[in-house]
């Protein structure tokens, strides 16, 4: 079916991959997919638990959404699934609206994401200022870290509130239930995750020793490829079990993890309910779009694969977020950590993402009971490490190098994300960014007087004459009023790069004043865009008619 030019074509990247796919390429993709599937296991459970959901919700989100995003997406190597950025959003929605309404909001957000891609709005996400992205990303990282304090410290808190100050107050009130064993496990997890890449990055120091021990070099190489979160999960779970540490585990909090396939269950949907879910729906859709396309851009920069199709990627994200809640899942988006792991493991096509989902499904179906022994402080430590890597903390130190506008937008978005919520932060951040951009652009427009000939006022226009800069044209009115009657006013516009309808209206008002004083207004050297708008708005015709009328009067005046 032929689609109008305004609509994007639904064309998954996997179709292009299948044209020249080889067996060797498949085995590389399969190896990368298995690696990412193992990495996704602890992260999916941790994200779900931190979001106020059961661990299986995160697991099946990673499986179903991850499969659909790779199957239908517009990127060769992006891995989709539950993401840390959604923890705060999902937890807040569950607290305010309940789990059922979260599922409805996620499906509605999926519809919005698909429409965004279909209407070719994927490129617009790139125009979100980096100050806003950095601000809300750092804010989310702070909130993720705060949300893990309860499990890391082993505090006996029945239910954590959703907002920042209430969480701080709750943690303080329950400080007496501090569990040293839980804190020790979480601390060991964080330290181990930071030390793991550092340790293997210095293997050259032990190279001589390795060469002297038979088989050790190969074992060292195999061990260095193990993902840090998986190593921490296995070793610290065994340590807690062997020592009999009294810490809360997945099994003690959630009972069991179902080993069968999830059942399809339609949420109780009504338009009356949907009306109250507009804000959560927009939040999930906007965050999902921004996160997925930012992740895809990162993947483009570090891989040798073709650049992603943002509109196709949004349509795939939409399908995934519409379907996943039908099986009790949570919102999904592109995930930077798993995507980077996928690329570094040798992936070159969406097949690796499909294998990642299948691998994770097999682990869940065959080894889910083992996950019940995982201590929650260990998952908290993994999320603290995720939060640290998510934040771009160096941006705070670099603020001194930027303008006050940059600082205001970034810090404002950061504070609003932490204190209020992501939607408010992005809305206010965009408004601030637009207002400050208008102010900056208006300061670039100027009007400079030039020497005239005889009864003439001549000015040079610089920059863009738009609604934020028309006050400078208004200042010319006083100059015209003080000039002798019949003064010719010339605006040299060869350095006027842009003009909008408000600028046209300001020029019309100036023309009116000039005519009242018996003079004429001339625009000289208009660039293509200002010239075209002046012609279409009728301003050029008005000026030409006034000039012709003045010339006719001069020709018929006595003594001429």
Short mmCIF file of C-alpha atoms in Angstrom, two decimals, residues 132-547:
data_model
loop_
_atom_site.label_atom_id
_atom_site.label_comp_id
_atom_site.label_asym_id
_atom_site.label_seq_id
_atom_site.Cartn_x
_atom_site.Cartn_y
_atom_site.Cartn_z
CA UNK A 132 17.66 19.42 29.42
CA UNK A 133 18.85 15.87 28.68
CA UNK A 134 21.80 16.22 31.07
CA UNK A 135 19.61 17.83 33.72
CA UNK A 136 16.90 15.18 33.83
CA UNK A 137 19.37 12.30 33.37
CA UNK A 138 21.37 13.40 36.41
CA UNK A 139 18.16 14.00 38.33
CA UNK A 140 16.91 10.49 37.56
CA UNK A 141 20.27 9.05 38.61
CA UNK A 142 19.98 10.79 42.00
CA UNK A 143 16.44 9.47 42.49
CA UNK A 144 17.47 5.92 41.53
CA UNK A 145 20.29 6.02 44.08
CA UNK A 146 17.94 7.36 46.77
CA UNK A 147 15.36 4.67 46.03
CA UNK A 148 17.97 1.97 46.69
CA UNK A 149 18.97 3.24 50.13
CA UNK A 150 16.21 1.20 51.77
CA UNK A 151 17.46 -2.17 50.47
CA UNK A 152 21.15 -1.24 50.68
CA UNK A 153 20.86 -0.31 54.35
CA UNK A 154 18.45 -3.16 55.07
CA UNK A 155 15.82 -0.81 56.52
CA UNK A 156 12.43 -2.26 57.44
CA UNK A 157 10.20 0.13 55.49
CA UNK A 158 6.77 -1.26 54.52
CA UNK A 159 6.32 1.12 51.57
CA UNK A 160 8.50 3.90 50.23
CA UNK A 161 6.73 7.09 49.12
CA UNK A 162 7.27 8.43 45.61
CA UNK A 163 8.47 12.00 46.18
CA UNK A 164 11.98 13.08 47.13
CA UNK A 165 11.48 14.74 50.52
CA UNK A 166 9.07 12.07 51.74
CA UNK A 167 11.65 9.41 50.88
CA UNK A 168 14.32 11.24 52.86
CA UNK A 169 11.98 11.56 55.83
CA UNK A 170 10.99 7.88 55.66
CA UNK A 171 14.61 6.73 55.54
CA UNK A 172 15.44 8.90 58.54
CA UNK A 173 12.49 7.65 60.58
CA UNK A 174 13.48 4.00 59.98
CA UNK A 175 17.22 4.43 60.54
CA UNK A 176 17.01 2.28 63.67
CA UNK A 177 16.40 -0.87 61.57
CA UNK A 178 19.81 -0.61 59.88
CA UNK A 179 21.18 -4.05 58.88
CA UNK A 180 25.02 -4.24 58.80
CA UNK A 181 24.97 -7.47 56.76
CA UNK A 182 22.83 -5.89 54.04
CA UNK A 183 25.03 -2.80 53.97
CA UNK A 184 28.15 -4.95 53.70
CA UNK A 185 26.77 -6.96 50.76
CA UNK A 186 25.68 -3.82 48.93
CA UNK A 187 29.01 -2.13 49.55
CA UNK A 188 30.92 -5.20 48.35
CA UNK A 189 28.78 -5.22 45.21
CA UNK A 190 29.45 -1.55 44.41
CA UNK A 191 33.18 -1.82 45.11
CA UNK A 192 33.42 -5.00 43.06
CA UNK A 193 31.62 -3.48 40.07
CA UNK A 194 33.98 -0.50 40.06
CA UNK A 195 37.04 -2.71 40.54
CA UNK A 196 36.13 -5.36 37.94
CA UNK A 197 36.99 -3.37 34.76
CA UNK A 198 39.99 -1.79 36.51
CA UNK A 199 41.36 -5.23 37.38
CA UNK A 200 41.11 -6.64 33.87
CA UNK A 201 42.39 -3.40 32.40
CA UNK A 202 45.74 -4.06 34.11
CA UNK A 203 46.18 -7.65 33.06
CA UNK A 204 49.37 -6.73 31.20
CA UNK A 205 51.08 -6.42 34.57
CA UNK A 206 50.52 -10.13 35.12
CA UNK A 207 51.19 -11.21 31.54
CA UNK A 208 54.61 -12.72 32.28
CA UNK A 209 53.23 -14.76 35.16
CA UNK A 210 50.29 -15.96 33.07
CA UNK A 211 52.53 -17.21 30.30
CA UNK A 212 54.39 -19.43 32.79
CA UNK A 213 51.28 -21.20 34.12
CA UNK A 214 49.70 -23.77 31.75
CA UNK A 215 46.08 -22.93 30.88
CA UNK A 216 46.04 -19.84 33.07
CA UNK A 217 46.21 -17.39 30.19
CA UNK A 218 43.14 -18.93 28.55
CA UNK A 219 41.26 -18.99 31.87
CA UNK A 220 42.19 -15.35 32.49
CA UNK A 221 40.91 -14.35 29.07
CA UNK A 222 37.62 -16.23 29.54
CA UNK A 223 37.10 -14.75 33.01
CA UNK A 224 37.76 -11.21 31.82
CA UNK A 225 34.81 -11.47 29.43
CA UNK A 226 32.32 -12.17 32.21
CA UNK A 227 29.98 -9.21 32.87
CA UNK A 228 30.62 -7.55 36.22
CA UNK A 229 26.95 -7.53 37.37
CA UNK A 230 26.64 -11.28 36.74
CA UNK A 231 29.84 -12.02 38.66
CA UNK A 232 28.67 -9.87 41.57
CA UNK A 233 25.24 -11.47 41.54
CA UNK A 234 26.54 -15.05 41.62
CA UNK A 235 29.44 -14.61 44.05
CA UNK A 236 27.61 -12.46 46.59
CA UNK A 237 24.50 -14.66 46.48
CA UNK A 238 26.68 -17.69 47.24
CA UNK A 239 28.46 -15.75 49.98
CA UNK A 240 25.20 -14.74 51.65
CA UNK A 241 23.88 -18.32 51.41
CA UNK A 242 27.06 -19.95 52.76
CA UNK A 243 27.40 -17.50 55.67
CA UNK A 244 23.68 -17.57 56.37
CA UNK A 245 23.41 -13.79 56.36
CA UNK A 246 20.07 -12.45 57.56
CA UNK A 247 19.19 -10.26 54.60
CA UNK A 248 16.05 -9.91 52.52
CA UNK A 249 16.02 -11.88 49.27
CA UNK A 250 13.79 -11.99 46.20
CA UNK A 251 12.17 -15.12 47.59
CA UNK A 252 11.47 -13.66 51.05
CA UNK A 253 9.81 -10.57 49.55
CA UNK A 254 8.01 -11.90 46.48
CA UNK A 255 7.56 -15.58 47.20
CA UNK A 256 8.17 -17.30 43.88
CA UNK A 257 8.97 -16.38 40.30
CA UNK A 258 6.61 -18.11 37.83
CA UNK A 259 8.52 -20.47 35.56
CA UNK A 260 5.85 -20.64 32.86
CA UNK A 261 4.99 -18.28 30.06
CA UNK A 262 3.06 -15.15 31.11
CA UNK A 263 -0.66 -15.10 30.45
CA UNK A 264 -2.30 -12.57 28.17
CA UNK A 265 -4.54 -10.32 30.28
CA UNK A 266 -6.30 -7.26 28.91
CA UNK A 267 -6.38 -4.37 31.41
CA UNK A 268 -9.76 -2.94 32.39
CA UNK A 269 -9.79 -0.03 29.95
CA UNK A 270 -12.34 2.79 29.80
CA UNK A 271 -12.21 6.25 28.24
CA UNK A 272 -13.18 7.74 31.59
CA UNK A 273 -10.07 6.22 33.14
CA UNK A 274 -7.90 7.17 30.18
CA UNK A 275 -8.77 10.85 30.62
CA UNK A 276 -7.00 10.85 34.00
CA UNK A 277 -3.93 9.11 32.61
CA UNK A 278 -2.92 11.78 30.10
CA UNK A 279 0.04 12.99 32.13
CA UNK A 280 1.50 9.51 32.86
CA UNK A 281 0.99 8.51 29.23
CA UNK A 282 2.79 11.57 27.89
CA UNK A 283 5.62 11.07 30.40
CA UNK A 284 6.20 7.46 29.36
CA UNK A 285 5.99 8.29 25.64
CA UNK A 286 8.31 11.29 25.84
CA UNK A 287 10.90 9.57 28.01
CA UNK A 288 10.76 6.43 25.87
CA UNK A 289 11.29 8.44 22.68
CA UNK A 290 14.18 10.49 24.08
CA UNK A 291 15.95 7.53 25.70
CA UNK A 292 15.60 5.20 22.71
CA UNK A 293 16.81 7.73 20.13
CA UNK A 294 19.66 8.95 22.33
CA UNK A 295 20.73 5.34 22.78
CA UNK A 296 20.52 4.75 19.04
CA UNK A 297 22.70 7.81 18.39
CA UNK A 298 25.31 6.49 20.83
CA UNK A 299 25.22 3.15 19.01
CA UNK A 300 25.80 4.90 15.68
CA UNK A 301 28.87 6.62 17.06
CA UNK A 302 30.62 3.54 18.43
CA UNK A 303 29.66 0.91 15.84
CA UNK A 304 30.38 0.44 12.15
CA UNK A 305 26.78 -0.38 11.26
CA UNK A 306 24.49 1.83 9.14
CA UNK A 307 22.88 4.77 10.94
CA UNK A 308 19.54 4.10 12.59
CA UNK A 309 16.16 5.13 11.22
CA UNK A 310 14.59 7.21 14.06
CA UNK A 311 11.03 6.92 12.77
CA UNK A 312 11.19 3.15 12.37
CA UNK A 313 12.76 2.89 15.81
CA UNK A 314 9.88 4.85 17.37
CA UNK A 315 7.32 2.65 15.62
CA UNK A 316 9.04 -0.45 17.00
CA UNK A 317 9.16 1.07 20.48
CA UNK A 318 5.45 1.82 20.12
CA UNK A 319 4.56 -1.77 19.23
CA UNK A 320 6.69 -3.12 22.10
CA UNK A 321 5.15 -0.78 24.68
CA UNK A 322 1.65 -1.55 23.46
CA UNK A 323 2.10 -5.34 23.63
CA UNK A 324 4.24 -5.78 26.75
CA UNK A 325 1.65 -4.50 29.30
CA UNK A 326 -0.77 -7.15 28.00
CA UNK A 327 1.55 -9.65 29.69
CA UNK A 328 2.03 -7.61 32.86
CA UNK A 329 5.20 -5.87 31.70
CA UNK A 330 6.55 -2.39 32.32
CA UNK A 331 7.61 0.39 29.93
CA UNK A 332 10.54 -0.38 27.66
CA UNK A 333 13.01 1.69 25.68
CA UNK A 334 16.51 1.50 24.25
CA UNK A 335 19.13 0.69 26.89
CA UNK A 336 22.59 2.17 26.57
CA UNK A 337 24.47 -0.28 28.81
CA UNK A 338 23.14 -3.40 27.08
CA UNK A 339 23.48 -1.83 23.62
CA UNK A 340 27.14 -0.99 24.26
CA UNK A 341 27.72 -4.52 25.56
CA UNK A 342 26.08 -5.86 22.42
CA UNK A 343 28.35 -3.81 20.15
CA UNK A 344 31.53 -4.68 22.04
CA UNK A 345 30.58 -8.36 21.90
CA UNK A 346 30.66 -8.26 18.10
CA UNK A 347 27.02 -7.71 17.12
CA UNK A 348 26.29 -6.35 13.66
CA UNK A 349 22.57 -6.94 13.11
CA UNK A 350 19.23 -7.14 14.98
CA UNK A 351 19.68 -10.92 15.16
CA UNK A 352 21.78 -10.42 18.31
CA UNK A 353 18.81 -8.70 19.96
CA UNK A 354 16.54 -11.61 19.06
CA UNK A 355 19.06 -14.09 20.50
CA UNK A 356 19.34 -11.94 23.65
CA UNK A 357 15.57 -12.25 24.20
CA UNK A 358 15.57 -16.00 23.56
CA UNK A 359 18.54 -16.49 25.91
CA UNK A 360 16.82 -14.59 28.69
CA UNK A 361 13.60 -16.56 28.14
CA UNK A 362 15.46 -19.86 28.47
CA UNK A 363 17.14 -18.70 31.68
CA UNK A 364 13.78 -17.67 33.16
CA UNK A 365 12.02 -20.88 32.15
CA UNK A 366 14.81 -23.21 33.30
CA UNK A 367 16.49 -21.47 36.24
CA UNK A 368 13.96 -19.06 37.74
CA UNK A 369 13.92 -20.78 41.20
CA UNK A 370 17.61 -19.98 41.67
CA UNK A 371 16.82 -16.27 41.48
CA UNK A 372 14.85 -16.51 44.74
CA UNK A 373 18.14 -16.67 46.67
CA UNK A 374 19.44 -13.34 45.31
CA UNK A 375 19.83 -10.81 48.16
CA UNK A 376 18.08 -7.50 47.53
CA UNK A 377 21.11 -5.50 48.79
CA UNK A 378 23.10 -6.97 45.90
CA UNK A 379 20.50 -5.77 43.39
CA UNK A 380 20.58 -2.40 45.14
CA UNK A 381 24.35 -2.28 44.68
CA UNK A 382 23.96 -3.03 40.97
CA UNK A 383 21.46 -0.19 40.62
CA UNK A 384 23.71 2.21 42.52
CA UNK A 385 26.42 1.38 39.99
CA UNK A 386 23.92 1.92 37.15
CA UNK A 387 22.90 5.28 38.63
CA UNK A 388 26.51 6.40 38.88
CA UNK A 389 27.20 5.48 35.25
CA UNK A 390 23.95 7.06 34.10
CA UNK A 391 24.76 10.49 35.49
CA UNK A 392 27.03 12.89 33.65
CA UNK A 393 28.51 14.32 36.84
CA UNK A 394 31.38 16.10 35.10
CA UNK A 395 28.80 18.48 33.64
CA UNK A 396 28.38 20.08 37.08
CA UNK A 397 32.10 20.78 37.29
CA UNK A 398 32.06 22.19 33.74
CA UNK A 399 29.21 24.65 34.44
CA UNK A 400 31.71 27.42 35.18
CA UNK A 401 32.72 27.37 31.52
CA UNK A 402 29.20 28.03 30.24
CA UNK A 403 26.80 30.96 30.18
CA UNK A 404 24.19 31.75 32.80
CA UNK A 405 21.50 30.58 30.38
CA UNK A 406 23.07 27.11 30.15
CA UNK A 407 23.41 26.87 33.93
CA UNK A 408 19.83 27.97 34.53
CA UNK A 409 18.31 25.42 32.16
CA UNK A 410 20.47 22.48 33.29
CA UNK A 411 20.26 23.11 37.03
CA UNK A 412 16.57 24.01 36.78
CA UNK A 413 15.79 20.76 34.98
CA UNK A 414 17.90 18.79 37.47
CA UNK A 415 16.23 20.29 40.55
CA UNK A 416 12.71 19.97 39.11
CA UNK A 417 13.35 16.32 38.21
CA UNK A 418 14.49 15.53 41.75
CA UNK A 419 11.93 17.60 43.66
CA UNK A 420 8.84 17.28 41.41
CA UNK A 421 8.79 14.88 38.47
CA UNK A 422 10.20 14.33 35.02
CA UNK A 423 7.23 15.78 33.13
CA UNK A 424 7.36 19.09 34.99
CA UNK A 425 11.14 19.21 34.57
CA UNK A 426 11.02 18.70 30.80
CA UNK A 427 8.10 21.11 30.31
CA UNK A 428 9.70 23.89 32.35
CA UNK A 429 13.12 23.12 30.88
CA UNK A 430 11.82 23.45 27.33
CA UNK A 431 10.02 26.69 28.18
CA UNK A 432 13.18 28.09 29.75
CA UNK A 433 15.29 26.97 26.82
CA UNK A 434 12.87 28.55 24.32
CA UNK A 435 12.62 31.80 26.29
CA UNK A 436 16.38 32.08 26.65
CA UNK A 437 16.89 31.20 22.99
CA UNK A 438 14.47 33.95 21.96
CA UNK A 439 16.28 36.39 24.19
CA UNK A 440 19.65 35.38 22.74
CA UNK A 441 18.42 35.63 19.14
CA UNK A 442 16.78 38.99 19.76
CA UNK A 443 20.08 40.35 21.08
CA UNK A 444 21.71 39.43 17.77
CA UNK A 445 19.38 41.71 15.81
CA UNK A 446 20.47 45.33 15.54
CA UNK A 447 19.74 48.51 13.60
CA UNK A 448 22.71 50.77 12.81
CA UNK A 449 22.35 54.31 11.38
CA UNK A 450 24.19 55.08 8.13
CA UNK A 451 24.97 58.42 6.49
CA UNK A 452 22.17 59.52 4.14
CA UNK A 453 22.00 61.81 1.13
CA UNK A 454 19.88 64.95 1.48
CA UNK A 455 16.50 64.50 3.24
CA UNK A 456 17.13 60.81 3.89
CA UNK A 457 17.41 58.45 6.89
CA UNK A 458 19.40 55.31 6.16
CA UNK A 459 19.74 52.28 8.47
CA UNK A 460 21.50 48.92 8.25
CA UNK A 461 19.56 45.84 9.51
CA UNK A 462 21.56 42.93 10.99
CA UNK A 463 20.37 39.47 12.06
CA UNK A 464 16.81 38.11 12.25
CA UNK A 465 13.77 40.38 12.55
CA UNK A 466 11.24 38.23 14.41
CA UNK A 467 8.72 38.62 17.23
CA UNK A 468 11.46 38.76 19.86
CA UNK A 469 13.32 41.65 18.21
CA UNK A 470 10.62 44.00 16.83
CA UNK A 471 11.13 46.52 19.64
CA UNK A 472 14.26 47.71 17.83
CA UNK A 473 12.14 48.64 14.79
CA UNK A 474 9.80 50.55 17.09
CA UNK A 475 12.75 52.72 18.08
CA UNK A 476 13.00 53.95 14.48
CA UNK A 477 9.61 55.57 14.83
CA UNK A 478 10.99 58.31 17.09
CA UNK A 479 13.79 58.97 14.58
CA UNK A 480 11.23 59.37 11.79
CA UNK A 481 9.05 61.65 13.89
CA UNK A 482 11.99 63.95 14.58
CA UNK A 483 13.06 64.08 10.92
CA UNK A 484 11.85 66.80 8.51
CA UNK A 485 8.59 66.09 6.64
CA UNK A 486 9.04 64.19 3.41
CA UNK A 487 12.15 62.34 4.60
CA UNK A 488 13.02 59.25 2.61
CA UNK A 489 13.71 56.24 4.92
CA UNK A 490 15.97 53.49 3.55
CA UNK A 491 16.55 50.13 5.28
CA UNK A 492 19.55 48.28 3.88
CA UNK A 493 18.61 44.62 4.42
CA UNK A 494 21.32 42.63 2.71
CA UNK A 495 22.45 41.39 6.18
CA UNK A 496 18.89 40.62 7.34
CA UNK A 497 18.94 36.82 7.31
CA UNK A 498 15.38 36.06 8.47
CA UNK A 499 11.98 37.72 8.78
CA UNK A 500 8.72 36.52 10.33
CA UNK A 501 5.13 37.78 10.21
CA UNK A 502 5.57 39.87 13.37
CA UNK A 503 8.58 41.52 11.76
CA UNK A 504 6.48 42.25 8.68
CA UNK A 505 3.84 43.86 10.89
CA UNK A 506 6.52 46.03 12.57
CA UNK A 507 7.73 47.20 9.16
CA UNK A 508 4.13 48.01 8.18
CA UNK A 509 3.74 50.15 11.30
CA UNK A 510 6.98 51.95 10.48
CA UNK A 511 5.75 52.48 6.93
CA UNK A 512 2.52 53.97 8.26
CA UNK A 513 4.43 56.51 10.37
CA UNK A 514 6.74 57.36 7.47
CA UNK A 515 3.74 58.05 5.20
CA UNK A 516 2.06 60.19 7.85
CA UNK A 517 5.17 62.38 7.74
CA UNK A 518 5.08 62.59 3.95
CA UNK A 519 8.02 60.25 3.32
CA UNK A 520 8.59 56.88 1.72
CA UNK A 521 10.07 53.63 3.05
CA UNK A 522 12.50 51.59 0.97
CA UNK A 523 13.81 48.06 1.60
CA UNK A 524 17.04 47.36 -0.27
CA UNK A 525 19.03 44.16 -0.76
CA UNK A 526 16.56 41.69 0.73
CA UNK A 527 17.82 38.10 1.09
CA UNK A 528 15.68 35.26 -0.39
CA UNK A 529 13.66 34.38 2.73
CA UNK A 530 12.81 37.98 3.78
CA UNK A 531 12.15 38.88 0.13
CA UNK A 532 9.77 35.93 -0.31
CA UNK A 533 7.82 36.71 2.88
CA UNK A 534 7.60 40.42 2.03
CA UNK A 535 6.20 39.50 -1.38
CA UNK A 536 3.69 36.93 -0.07
CA UNK A 537 2.48 39.21 2.73
CA UNK A 538 1.90 42.10 0.33
CA UNK A 539 4.43 44.38 2.04
CA UNK A 540 6.52 44.74 -1.13
CA UNK A 541 3.44 45.73 -3.14
CA UNK A 542 2.42 48.29 -0.49
CA UNK A 543 5.88 49.89 -0.47
CA UNK A 544 6.00 49.95 -4.28
CA UNK A 545 2.55 51.53 -4.50
CA UNK A 546 3.45 54.19 -1.94
CA UNK A 547 6.69 54.98 -3.78
#
